[in-house]
PDB file of C-alpha atoms in Angstrom:
ATOM      1  CA  MET G 107     -24.942  -5.640  14.979  1.00 91.00           C
ATOM      2  CA  LEU G 108     -23.775  -4.935  11.414  1.00 96.00           C
ATOM      3  CA  ALA G 109     -22.202  -8.327  10.697  1.00 96.00           C
ATOM      4  CA  ALA G 110     -25.336 -10.192  11.750  1.00 96.00           C
ATOM      5  CA  ARG G 111     -27.492  -7.863   9.663  1.00 96.00           C
ATOM      6  CA  LEU G 112     -25.360  -8.413   6.566  1.00 97.00           C
ATOM      7  CA  ALA G 113     -25.308 -12.169   7.046  1.00 95.00           C
ATOM      8  CA  GLY G 114     -29.096 -12.085   7.011  1.00 96.00           C
ATOM      9  CA  LEU G 115     -29.115 -10.073   3.776  1.00 95.00           C
ATOM     10  CA  MET G 116     -26.656 -12.391   2.035  1.00 97.00           C
ATOM     11  CA  PRO G 117     -27.582 -16.064   2.525  1.00 96.00           C
ATOM     12  CA  GLY G 118     -25.325 -17.097  -0.360  1.00 96.00           C
ATOM     13  CA  LEU G 119     -22.178 -15.639   1.185  1.00 97.00           C
ATOM     14  CA  ARG G 120     -19.237 -18.065   1.271  1.00 98.00           C
ATOM     15  CA  GLY G 121     -16.523 -15.878   2.768  1.00 97.00           C
ATOM     16  CA  ARG G 122     -15.864 -15.115   6.424  1.00 97.00           C
ATOM     17  CA  LEU G 123     -17.780 -12.254   8.061  1.00 98.00           C
ATOM     18  CA  LEU G 124     -16.744 -11.186  11.575  1.00 98.00           C
ATOM     19  CA  ALA G 125     -17.990  -8.512  13.983  1.00 98.00           C
ATOM     20  CA  ARG G 126     -15.756  -6.009  15.816  1.00 98.00           C
ATOM     21  CA  GLU G 127     -12.590  -7.713  14.614  1.00 98.00           C
ATOM     22  CA  PRO G 128      -9.286  -6.097  15.762  1.00 97.00           C
ATOM     23  CA  LEU G 129      -7.211  -4.729  12.875  1.00 98.00           C
ATOM     24  CA  ALA G 130      -3.938  -3.619  14.484  1.00 97.00           C
ATOM     25  CA  ALA G 131      -2.270  -6.987  13.904  1.00 95.00           C
ATOM     26  CA  PHE G 132      -2.876  -6.642  10.148  1.00 95.00           C
ATOM     27  CA  THR G 133      -0.904  -3.367   9.893  1.00 95.00           C
ATOM     28  CA  TRP G 134       2.817  -2.727   9.832  1.00 93.00           C
ATOM     29  CA  LEU G 135       2.467  -0.057  12.506  1.00 95.00           C
ATOM     30  CA  ARG G 136       0.488  -2.418  14.786  1.00 96.00           C
ATOM     31  CA  VAL G 137      -1.957   0.300  15.847  1.00 97.00           C
ATOM     32  CA  GLY G 138      -5.649   0.978  15.350  1.00 97.00           C
ATOM     33  CA  GLY G 139      -9.070  -0.125  16.481  1.00 98.00           C
ATOM     34  CA  PRO G 140     -11.441  -2.797  15.165  1.00 98.00           C
ATOM     35  CA  ALA G 141     -13.508  -3.115  12.031  1.00 98.00           C
ATOM     36  CA  GLU G 142     -17.223  -2.808  12.669  1.00 98.00           C
ATOM     37  CA  ALA G 143     -17.486  -5.781  10.309  1.00 98.00           C
ATOM     38  CA  LEU G 144     -14.591  -7.597   8.627  1.00 98.00           C
ATOM     39  CA  PHE G 145     -15.201  -9.606   5.456  1.00 98.00           C
ATOM     40  CA  THR G 146     -12.721 -12.010   3.854  1.00 98.00           C
ATOM     41  CA  PRO G 147     -14.149 -13.125   0.493  1.00 98.00           C
ATOM     42  CA  ALA G 148     -13.719 -16.704  -0.694  1.00 98.00           C
ATOM     43  CA  ASP G 149     -12.971 -15.567  -4.252  1.00 97.00           C
ATOM     44  CA  ARG G 150     -13.834 -12.853  -6.758  1.00 96.00           C
ATOM     45  CA  ASP G 151     -17.365 -14.098  -7.341  1.00 97.00           C
ATOM     46  CA  ASP G 152     -18.005 -14.117  -3.604  1.00 98.00           C
ATOM     47  CA  LEU G 153     -16.679 -10.562  -3.386  1.00 98.00           C
ATOM     48  CA  ALA G 154     -18.943  -9.476  -6.259  1.00 97.00           C
ATOM     49  CA  TYR G 155     -21.930 -11.053  -4.528  1.00 97.00           C
ATOM     50  CA  PHE G 156     -21.099  -9.260  -1.300  1.00 98.00           C
ATOM     51  CA  VAL G 157     -20.684  -5.748  -2.719  1.00 97.00           C
ATOM     52  CA  ARG G 158     -23.732  -6.191  -4.960  1.00 96.00           C
ATOM     53  CA  HIS G 159     -25.887  -6.847  -1.886  1.00 97.00           C
ATOM     54  CA  LEU G 160     -24.182  -4.365   0.436  1.00 97.00           C
ATOM     55  CA  PRO G 161     -26.518  -1.422   1.184  1.00 96.00           C
ATOM     56  CA  GLY G 162     -25.157   1.739  -0.376  1.00 94.00           C
ATOM     57  CA  GLU G 163     -25.159   3.730   2.865  1.00 96.00           C
ATOM     58  CA  ILE G 164     -22.684   1.369   4.563  1.00 97.00           C
ATOM     59  CA  PRO G 165     -19.052   2.567   4.279  1.00 96.00           C
ATOM     60  CA  LEU G 166     -16.627   0.161   2.634  1.00 97.00           C
ATOM     61  CA  THR G 167     -12.836   0.101   3.178  1.00 97.00           C
ATOM     62  CA  VAL G 168     -10.341  -2.270   1.572  1.00 96.00           C
ATOM     63  CA  ILE G 169      -7.025  -3.049   3.240  1.00 95.00           C
ATOM     64  CA  GLY G 170      -4.174  -5.121   1.859  1.00 92.00           C
ATOM     65  CA  LEU G 171      -0.909  -5.642   3.707  1.00 93.00           C
ATOM     66  CA  ALA G 172      -1.492  -2.213   5.295  1.00 93.00           C
ATOM     67  CA  SER G 173       2.182  -1.304   5.051  1.00 91.00           C
ATOM     68  CA  ASN G 174       1.341   2.296   4.188  1.00 92.00           C
ATOM     69  CA  MET G 175      -1.685   2.858   6.402  1.00 96.00           C
ATOM     70  CA  ILE G 176      -2.668   4.313   9.769  1.00 97.00           C
ATOM     71  CA  ILE G 177      -5.866   2.870  11.185  1.00 98.00           C
ATOM     72  CA  ARG G 178      -7.143   5.268  13.828  1.00 98.00           C
ATOM     73  CA  ASP G 179      -7.729   4.055  17.383  1.00 98.00           C
ATOM     74  CA  GLY G 180     -11.527   4.122  17.145  1.00 98.00           C
ATOM     75  CA  GLY G 181     -11.447   1.619  14.301  1.00 98.00           C
ATOM     76  CA  ILE G 182     -13.205   1.659  10.941  1.00 98.00           C
ATOM     77  CA  PRO G 183     -17.001   2.072  10.691  1.00 98.00           C
ATOM     78  CA  GLY G 184     -18.877  -0.059   8.213  1.00 98.00           C
ATOM     79  CA  VAL G 185     -17.266  -2.975   6.410  1.00 98.00           C
ATOM     80  CA  VAL G 186     -13.553  -3.670   6.001  1.00 98.00           C
ATOM     81  CA  ILE G 187     -12.569  -6.085   3.247  1.00 98.00           C
ATOM     82  CA  ARG G 188      -9.298  -7.951   3.613  1.00 97.00           C
ATOM     83  CA  PHE G 189      -8.253 -10.479   0.994  1.00 96.00           C
ATOM     84  CA  SER G 190      -6.758 -13.886   1.661  1.00 94.00           C
ATOM     85  CA  PRO G 191      -3.504 -14.844  -0.067  1.00 94.00           C
ATOM     86  CA  ARG G 192      -5.057 -18.087  -1.310  1.00 94.00           C
ATOM     87  CA  ALA G 193      -7.830 -16.340  -3.238  1.00 96.00           C
ATOM     88  CA  PHE G 194      -6.148 -13.060  -4.219  1.00 97.00           C
ATOM     89  CA  GLY G 195      -2.400 -13.647  -3.852  1.00 97.00           C
ATOM     90  CA  GLN G 196      -1.733 -15.630  -7.017  1.00 97.00           C
ATOM     91  CA  ILE G 197       1.216 -14.763  -9.283  1.00 98.00           C
ATOM     92  CA  ARG G 198       1.347 -16.153 -12.816  1.00 98.00           C
ATOM     93  CA  VAL G 199       3.929 -15.638 -15.560  1.00 98.00           C
ATOM     94  CA  GLU G 200       2.353 -15.086 -18.985  1.00 98.00           C
ATOM     95  CA  GLU G 201       3.624 -14.870 -22.547  1.00 96.00           C
ATOM     96  CA  GLY G 202       5.408 -11.742 -23.676  1.00 97.00           C
ATOM     97  CA  HIS G 203       7.307 -11.307 -20.390  1.00 98.00           C
ATOM     98  CA  ARG G 204       4.206 -10.358 -18.474  1.00 98.00           C
ATOM     99  CA  ILE G 205       3.127 -11.174 -14.935  1.00 98.00           C
ATOM    100  CA  ARG G 206      -0.467 -11.420 -13.738  1.00 98.00           C
ATOM    101  CA  ALA G 207      -0.731 -10.876  -9.987  1.00 98.00           C
ATOM    102  CA  GLY G 208      -3.612 -10.804  -7.550  1.00 98.00           C
ATOM    103  CA  ALA G 209      -4.271  -7.688  -5.520  1.00 98.00           C
ATOM    104  CA  PHE G 210      -3.030  -9.362  -2.324  1.00 97.00           C
ATOM    105  CA  ALA G 211       0.210 -10.617  -3.893  1.00 98.00           C
ATOM    106  CA  ALA G 212       3.184  -9.072  -2.103  1.00 97.00           C
ATOM    107  CA  ASP G 213       5.241  -6.720  -4.287  1.00 97.00           C
ATOM    108  CA  ARG G 214       8.430  -8.455  -3.154  1.00 96.00           C
ATOM    109  CA  LYS G 215       7.102 -11.872  -4.201  1.00 97.00           C
ATOM    110  CA  VAL G 216       6.195 -10.517  -7.637  1.00 98.00           C
ATOM    111  CA  ALA G 217       9.776  -9.293  -8.048  1.00 97.00           C
ATOM    112  CA  ILE G 218      11.106 -12.701  -6.993  1.00 97.00           C
ATOM    113  CA  GLU G 219       8.835 -14.515  -9.464  1.00 97.00           C
ATOM    114  CA  ALA G 220       9.979 -12.133 -12.195  1.00 97.00           C
ATOM    115  CA  ALA G 221      13.609 -12.961 -11.425  1.00 97.00           C
ATOM    116  CA  GLU G 222      12.943 -16.709 -11.638  1.00 97.00           C
ATOM    117  CA  ALA G 223      11.226 -16.210 -15.008  1.00 97.00           C
ATOM    118  CA  GLY G 224      13.986 -13.995 -16.437  1.00 97.00           C
ATOM    119  CA  ILE G 225      11.788 -10.900 -16.523  1.00 98.00           C
ATOM    120  CA  GLY G 226      13.397  -7.512 -15.946  1.00 96.00           C
ATOM    121  CA  GLY G 227      11.874  -4.141 -15.170  1.00 96.00           C
ATOM    122  CA  LEU G 228      10.028  -5.118 -11.994  1.00 96.00           C
ATOM    123  CA  GLU G 229      13.021  -5.015  -9.658  1.00 95.00           C
ATOM    124  CA  PHE G 230      11.779  -1.824  -8.004  1.00 93.00           C
ATOM    125  CA  LEU G 231       8.948  -3.873  -6.452  1.00 95.00           C
ATOM    126  CA  PHE G 232      11.462  -5.892  -4.452  1.00 94.00           C
ATOM    127  CA  GLY G 233      11.931  -3.039  -2.004  1.00 87.00           C
ATOM    128  CA  ILE G 234       8.269  -2.086  -1.543  1.00 90.00           C
ATOM    129  CA  PRO G 235       6.658  -3.747   1.511  1.00 88.00           C
ATOM    130  CA  GLY G 236       3.107  -3.736   0.192  1.00 92.00           C
ATOM    131  CA  SER G 237       0.785  -5.625  -2.115  1.00 96.00           C
ATOM    132  CA  ILE G 238      -0.148  -5.150  -5.764  1.00 98.00           C
ATOM    133  CA  GLY G 239      -3.525  -3.614  -4.896  1.00 97.00           C
ATOM    134  CA  GLY G 240      -1.770  -0.923  -2.888  1.00 95.00           C
ATOM    135  CA  ALA G 241       0.816  -0.447  -5.636  1.00 96.00           C
ATOM    136  CA  LEU G 242      -2.002   0.278  -8.088  1.00 98.00           C
ATOM    137  CA  ARG G 243      -3.776   2.693  -5.769  1.00 96.00           C
ATOM    138  CA  MET G 244      -0.572   4.539  -4.769  1.00 94.00           C
ATOM    139  CA  ASN G 245       1.428   4.181  -7.996  1.00 96.00           C
ATOM    140  CA  ALA G 246       4.098   2.690  -5.753  1.00 94.00           C
ATOM    141  CA  GLY G 247       7.696   3.172  -6.760  1.00 90.00           C
ATOM    142  CA  THR G 248      11.327   3.406  -5.722  1.00 84.00           C
ATOM    143  CA  ARG G 249      13.724   6.283  -6.219  1.00 76.00           C
ATOM    144  CA  SER G 250      17.506   6.464  -5.877  1.00 68.00           C
ATOM    145  CA  SER G 251      19.742   9.454  -6.535  1.00 62.00           C
ATOM    146  CA  THR G 252      22.780   7.177  -6.913  1.00 68.00           C
ATOM    147  CA  ASN G 253      21.514   4.022  -8.619  1.00 71.00           C
ATOM    148  CA  PRO G 254      18.998   4.517 -11.458  1.00 75.00           C
ATOM    149  CA  GLU G 255      18.741   0.773 -12.216  1.00 77.00           C
ATOM    150  CA  ILE G 256      16.727   0.198  -9.036  1.00 76.00           C
ATOM    151  CA  GLU G 257      14.238   2.977  -9.783  1.00 83.00           C
ATOM    152  CA  GLY G 258      10.754   2.456 -11.140  1.00 91.00           C
ATOM    153  CA  GLU G 259       7.058   3.156 -10.726  1.00 95.00           C
ATOM    154  CA  THR G 260       4.000   0.967 -11.119  1.00 97.00           C
ATOM    155  CA  ARG G 261       2.623   3.051 -13.984  1.00 97.00           C
ATOM    156  CA  GLU G 262       5.747   2.339 -16.074  1.00 97.00           C
ATOM    157  CA  ARG G 263       5.002  -1.411 -16.083  1.00 98.00           C
ATOM    158  CA  PHE G 264       1.217  -1.363 -15.940  1.00 98.00           C
ATOM    159  CA  VAL G 265      -0.784  -3.094 -18.700  1.00 98.00           C
ATOM    160  CA  GLU G 266      -4.249  -3.524 -17.208  1.00 98.00           C
ATOM    161  CA  ALA G 267      -6.108  -4.108 -13.954  1.00 98.00           C
ATOM    162  CA  THR G 268      -9.305  -5.915 -13.066  1.00 98.00           C
ATOM    163  CA  ALA G 269     -11.582  -4.307 -10.502  1.00 98.00           C
ATOM    164  CA  LEU G 270     -15.066  -4.460  -9.040  1.00 97.00           C
ATOM    165  CA  THR G 271     -17.427  -1.515  -8.836  1.00 97.00           C
ATOM    166  CA  ARG G 272     -19.571  -0.917  -5.772  1.00 94.00           C
ATOM    167  CA  ALA G 273     -22.427  -2.445  -7.800  1.00 94.00           C
ATOM    168  CA  GLY G 274     -20.479  -5.701  -8.154  1.00 95.00           C
ATOM    169  CA  GLU G 275     -19.658  -5.183 -11.842  1.00 97.00           C
ATOM    170  CA  ILE G 276     -16.306  -6.586 -13.033  1.00 96.00           C
ATOM    171  CA  ILE G 277     -14.406  -4.052 -15.150  1.00 98.00           C
ATOM    172  CA  ARG G 278     -10.971  -3.805 -16.753  1.00 98.00           C
ATOM    173  CA  LEU G 279      -8.863  -0.691 -16.565  1.00 98.00           C
ATOM    174  CA  SER G 280      -6.315   0.514 -19.124  1.00 98.00           C
ATOM    175  CA  PRO G 281      -3.355   2.805 -18.380  1.00 98.00           C
ATOM    176  CA  GLU G 282      -5.516   5.718 -19.549  1.00 98.00           C
ATOM    177  CA  ASP G 283      -8.304   4.670 -17.181  1.00 98.00           C
ATOM    178  CA  MET G 284      -5.924   4.574 -14.210  1.00 98.00           C
ATOM    179  CA  LYS G 285      -4.855   8.232 -14.578  1.00 97.00           C
ATOM    180  CA  PHE G 286      -1.656   7.634 -12.674  1.00 97.00           C
ATOM    181  CA  VAL G 287       0.012  10.544 -10.893  1.00 95.00           C
ATOM    182  CA  TYR G 288       2.897  10.747  -8.444  1.00 92.00           C
ATOM    183  CA  ARG G 289       2.009   8.384  -5.586  1.00 92.00           C
ATOM    184  CA  GLY G 290      -1.585   8.060  -6.645  1.00 94.00           C
ATOM    185  CA  CYS G 291      -4.117   7.349  -9.371  1.00 97.00           C
ATOM    186  CA  GLY G 292      -7.344   8.917 -10.558  1.00 96.00           C
ATOM    187  CA  VAL G 293      -9.753   5.993 -10.403  1.00 96.00           C
ATOM    188  CA  PRO G 294     -12.771   6.221  -8.061  1.00 95.00           C
ATOM    189  CA  THR G 295     -11.936   5.377  -4.478  1.00 91.00           C
ATOM    190  CA  ASP G 296     -14.717   2.797  -4.251  1.00 92.00           C
ATOM    191  CA  LEU G 297     -13.286   0.584  -6.993  1.00 96.00           C
ATOM    192  CA  ILE G 298     -11.830  -2.651  -5.591  1.00 98.00           C
ATOM    193  CA  PHE G 299      -8.764  -3.939  -7.461  1.00 98.00           C
ATOM    194  CA  THR G 300      -8.570  -7.732  -7.745  1.00 98.00           C
ATOM    195  CA  GLU G 301      -5.581  -8.285 -10.044  1.00 98.00           C
ATOM    196  CA  ALA G 302      -3.160  -6.577 -12.428  1.00 98.00           C
ATOM    197  CA  VAL G 303      -0.998  -7.395 -15.426  1.00 98.00           C
ATOM    198  CA  LEU G 304       2.510  -5.930 -15.472  1.00 98.00           C
ATOM    199  CA  GLN G 305       4.883  -5.782 -18.449  1.00 98.00           C
ATOM    200  CA  GLY G 306       8.582  -6.575 -18.186  1.00 97.00           C
ATOM    201  CA  PHE G 307      11.313  -7.433 -20.659  1.00 97.00           C
ATOM    202  CA  PRO G 308      13.801 -10.318 -21.067  1.00 97.00           C
ATOM    203  CA  ARG G 309      16.721 -10.195 -18.653  1.00 97.00           C
ATOM    204  CA  ASP G 310      19.048 -12.886 -17.345  1.00 97.00           C
ATOM    205  CA  PRO G 311      17.688 -14.270 -14.045  1.00 96.00           C
ATOM    206  CA  GLU G 312      21.054 -13.833 -12.315  1.00 97.00           C
ATOM    207  CA  GLU G 313      21.143 -10.181 -13.372  1.00 96.00           C
ATOM    208  CA  VAL G 314      17.603  -9.635 -12.054  1.00 95.00           C
ATOM    209  CA  ARG G 315      18.505 -11.271  -8.742  1.00 95.00           C
ATOM    210  CA  ALA G 316      21.624  -9.086  -8.501  1.00 94.00           C
ATOM    211  CA  ILE G 317      19.543  -5.936  -9.028  1.00 93.00           C
ATOM    212  CA  ASN G 318      17.054  -7.153  -6.424  1.00 92.00           C
ATOM    213  CA  ALA G 319      19.959  -7.543  -4.019  1.00 91.00           C
ATOM    214  CA  ARG G 320      21.035  -3.969  -4.713  1.00 90.00           C
ATOM    215  CA  VAL G 321      17.482  -2.780  -4.047  1.00 87.00           C
ATOM    216  CA  GLN G 322      17.670  -4.516  -0.665  1.00 85.00           C
ATOM    217  CA  GLU G 323      21.098  -3.001   0.053  1.00 85.00           C
ATOM    218  CA  HIS G 324      19.707   0.448  -0.743  1.00 78.00           C
ATOM    219  CA  ARG G 325      16.802  -0.061   1.664  1.00 77.00           C
ATOM    220  CA  GLU G 326      18.947  -1.336   4.498  1.00 74.00           C
ATOM    221  CA  ARG G 327      21.512   1.435   4.056  1.00 75.00           C
ATOM    222  CA  ASP G 328      19.182   4.409   3.661  1.00 69.00           C
ATOM    223  CA  GLN G 329      15.853   3.415   5.242  1.00 71.00           C
ATOM    224  CA  GLU G 330      14.386   1.963   8.400  1.00 69.00           C
ATOM    225  CA  THR G 331      13.819  -1.776   7.979  1.00 67.00           C
ATOM    226  CA  LYS G 332      13.959  -3.207  11.500  1.00 74.00           C
ATOM    227  CA  VAL G 333      11.413  -1.018  13.310  1.00 83.00           C
ATOM    228  CA  ARG G 334       7.667  -0.442  12.982  1.00 91.00           C
ATOM    229  CA  THR G 335       7.256   2.108  10.226  1.00 91.00           C
ATOM    230  CA  ALA G 336       4.958   2.718   7.256  1.00 88.00           C
ATOM    231  CA  GLY G 337       7.715   3.853   4.926  1.00 86.00           C
ATOM    232  CA  SER G 338       7.724   7.383   3.544  1.00 90.00           C
ATOM    233  CA  THR G 339       5.310   9.424   5.635  1.00 95.00           C
ATOM    234  CA  PHE G 340       4.974  12.416   3.300  1.00 97.00           C
ATOM    235  CA  LYS G 341       5.087  12.897  -0.449  1.00 95.00           C
ATOM    236  CA  ASN G 342       8.022  14.773  -1.923  1.00 94.00           C
ATOM    237  CA  PRO G 343       6.884  18.314  -2.833  1.00 95.00           C
ATOM    238  CA  PRO G 344       7.801  19.347  -6.390  1.00 94.00           C
ATOM    239  CA  GLY G 345      11.501  20.162  -6.478  1.00 93.00           C
ATOM    240  CA  HIS G 346      12.112  19.101  -2.869  1.00 95.00           C
ATOM    241  CA  SER G 347      12.834  16.022  -0.782  1.00 94.00           C
ATOM    242  CA  ALA G 348      10.486  15.625   2.163  1.00 96.00           C
ATOM    243  CA  TRP G 349      13.206  14.064   4.334  1.00 95.00           C
ATOM    244  CA  ARG G 350      15.535  17.038   3.799  1.00 96.00           C
ATOM    245  CA  LEU G 351      12.778  19.549   4.589  1.00 97.00           C
ATOM    246  CA  ILE G 352      11.968  17.675   7.802  1.00 97.00           C
ATOM    247  CA  ARG G 353      15.602  17.382   8.853  1.00 96.00           C
ATOM    248  CA  ASP G 354      16.483  20.999   8.107  1.00 97.00           C
ATOM    249  CA  SER G 355      13.359  22.264   9.875  1.00 96.00           C
ATOM    250  CA  GLY G 356      14.206  20.463  13.119  1.00 95.00           C
ATOM    251  CA  GLY G 357      11.647  17.692  12.743  1.00 94.00           C
ATOM    252  CA  LEU G 358      14.016  15.088  14.165  1.00 92.00           C
ATOM    253  CA  ASP G 359      13.609  16.657  17.598  1.00 90.00           C
ATOM    254  CA  LEU G 360       9.865  15.976  17.676  1.00 93.00           C
ATOM    255  CA  ARG G 361       8.309  13.079  19.563  1.00 96.00           C
ATOM    256  CA  VAL G 362       4.728  12.368  20.603  1.00 97.00           C
ATOM    257  CA  GLY G 363       4.193   9.532  23.063  1.00 97.00           C
ATOM    258  CA  GLN G 364       5.911   6.499  21.586  1.00 97.00           C
ATOM    259  CA  ALA G 365       6.140   7.912  18.062  1.00 97.00           C
ATOM    260  CA  GLU G 366       9.123   9.759  16.601  1.00 95.00           C
ATOM    261  CA  MET G 367      10.750  10.570  13.280  1.00 94.00           C
ATOM    262  CA  SER G 368      13.695   8.434  12.212  1.00 92.00           C
ATOM    263  CA  ARG G 369      17.213   9.861  12.402  1.00 90.00           C
ATOM    264  CA  LYS G 370      18.286   7.447   9.677  1.00 89.00           C
ATOM    265  CA  HIS G 371      15.662   8.669   7.197  1.00 89.00           C
ATOM    266  CA  ALA G 372      13.832  11.785   8.363  1.00 93.00           C
ATOM    267  CA  ASN G 373      10.697  10.994   6.333  1.00 95.00           C
ATOM    268  CA  PHE G 374      10.152   7.688   8.141  1.00 93.00           C
ATOM    269  CA  LEU G 375       7.911   7.782  11.182  1.00 94.00           C
ATOM    270  CA  ILE G 376       8.644   5.123  13.825  1.00 94.00           C
ATOM    271  CA  ALA G 377       6.014   3.590  16.094  1.00 96.00           C
ATOM    272  CA  HIS G 378       7.689   2.202  19.202  1.00 95.00           C
ATOM    273  CA  GLU G 379       6.012  -0.337  21.472  1.00 95.00           C
ATOM    274  CA  GLY G 380       3.000   1.292  23.113  1.00 96.00           C
ATOM    275  CA  ALA G 381       2.455   3.904  20.373  1.00 97.00           C
ATOM    276  CA  THR G 382      -1.123   4.729  19.432  1.00 98.00           C
ATOM    277  CA  ALA G 383      -2.512   5.877  16.112  1.00 98.00           C
ATOM    278  CA  ALA G 384      -3.236   9.222  17.802  1.00 98.00           C
ATOM    279  CA  ASP G 385       0.467   9.559  18.723  1.00 97.00           C
ATOM    280  CA  ILE G 386       1.511   8.842  15.155  1.00 97.00           C
ATOM    281  CA  GLU G 387      -0.976  11.175  13.508  1.00 97.00           C
ATOM    282  CA  GLU G 388      -0.312  14.034  15.937  1.00 98.00           C
ATOM    283  CA  LEU G 389       3.432  13.714  15.338  1.00 97.00           C
ATOM    284  CA  GLY G 390       2.842  13.887  11.585  1.00 97.00           C
ATOM    285  CA  GLU G 391       0.703  16.999  11.934  1.00 98.00           C
ATOM    286  CA  ARG G 392       3.367  18.645  14.104  1.00 98.00           C
ATOM    287  CA  VAL G 393       5.970  17.892  11.450  1.00 98.00           C
ATOM    288  CA  ILE G 394       3.747  19.453   8.786  1.00 98.00           C
ATOM    289  CA  ALA G 395       3.273  22.568  10.911  1.00 98.00           C
ATOM    290  CA  LEU G 396       6.989  22.848  11.650  1.00 97.00           C
ATOM    291  CA  VAL G 397       8.056  22.523   8.009  1.00 98.00           C
ATOM    292  CA  ARG G 398       5.381  25.026   6.944  1.00 98.00           C
ATOM    293  CA  ALA G 399       6.552  27.538   9.551  1.00 98.00           C
ATOM    294  CA  LYS G 400      10.215  27.150   8.554  1.00 97.00           C
ATOM    295  CA  THR G 401       9.904  26.949   4.763  1.00 97.00           C
ATOM    296  CA  GLY G 402       6.388  27.920   3.701  1.00 97.00           C
ATOM    297  CA  ILE G 403       5.976  24.450   2.141  1.00 98.00           C
ATOM    298  CA  THR G 404       3.057  22.248   3.226  1.00 98.00           C
ATOM    299  CA  LEU G 405       3.874  18.555   3.249  1.00 98.00           C
ATOM    300  CA  GLU G 406       1.177  16.148   2.097  1.00 97.00           C
ATOM    301  CA  TRP G 407       0.607  12.795   3.770  1.00 97.00           C
ATOM    302  CA  GLU G 408       1.665   9.795   1.694  1.00 95.00           C
ATOM    303  CA  VAL G 409       0.554   7.336   4.369  1.00 95.00           C
ATOM    304  CA  LYS G 410      -3.161   6.646   4.086  1.00 95.00           C
ATOM    305  CA  ARG G 411      -5.169   7.416   7.256  1.00 97.00           C
ATOM    306  CA  VAL G 412      -8.496   5.670   7.767  1.00 97.00           C
ATOM    307  CA  GLY G 413     -11.060   5.216  10.506  1.00 98.00           C
ATOM    308  CA  VAL G 414     -12.129   7.384  13.426  1.00 98.00           C
ATOM    309  CA  PRO G 415     -10.337   8.564  16.582  1.00 96.00           C
ATOM    310  CA  ALA G 416     -10.887   6.748  19.869  1.00 91.00           C
TER     311      ALA G 416
END
């Protein structure tokens, strides 16, 4: 068994290492199989020790709040790393209207801390149901065609990030290193983010809280917030809105098992009780095929899909 093997290789390990641990409960969609081995590091040094001693042939996957992720029904081979909020969820206000946040800090909590400190520019995070590590990896952001003040992207506020290489080396990444693109970045996929520094500007706390409230109003009016969904399923193709392409192509009529596209926001995929990861992924592929057949445009998944089928 992998977990037992790794425990034998790493006598100095302080974090928690579990075998065949179910992962569905950690995801917003509540689907997916187990991790072959699940590791929760005690702190950054413990994480560095673990990856430094992890054999190179063993796959490594990091999950945060998993708000934008489909874990397939067969689970994830190799090791899954999931941070604890105590070790990697810290949020600290620094001089110059900056915030230092751990990779497991919730985006919404960062926005709240910014409001309390009178820091503007991070309000867009209030409406993103993920963590800072995911925001870095996905260049998370919010868009609004009617209210520009609630818009923003991670790259616009990014100062630096700290990460670990697969060799256990601690490195710091500049904006140039990150190579941000729309809903993504160009850093190697095996880098593990541990914290980030974000830059804001002075703004009255009441004004920040009011903007946060408008972000929430926008989400509740235009998006699904009370069902199991991973947010935007597909990236917006250049010059197009994915939700409009799906709606106009008839995607709202598609359903697979207990998964269907939202009629409130056509780019949101809903997982009803009893849905499987296979239902969700098949529905997404059918939507892609339908939009391609109707418009010639191929949608690209924004939701990250990991693991193996059942």
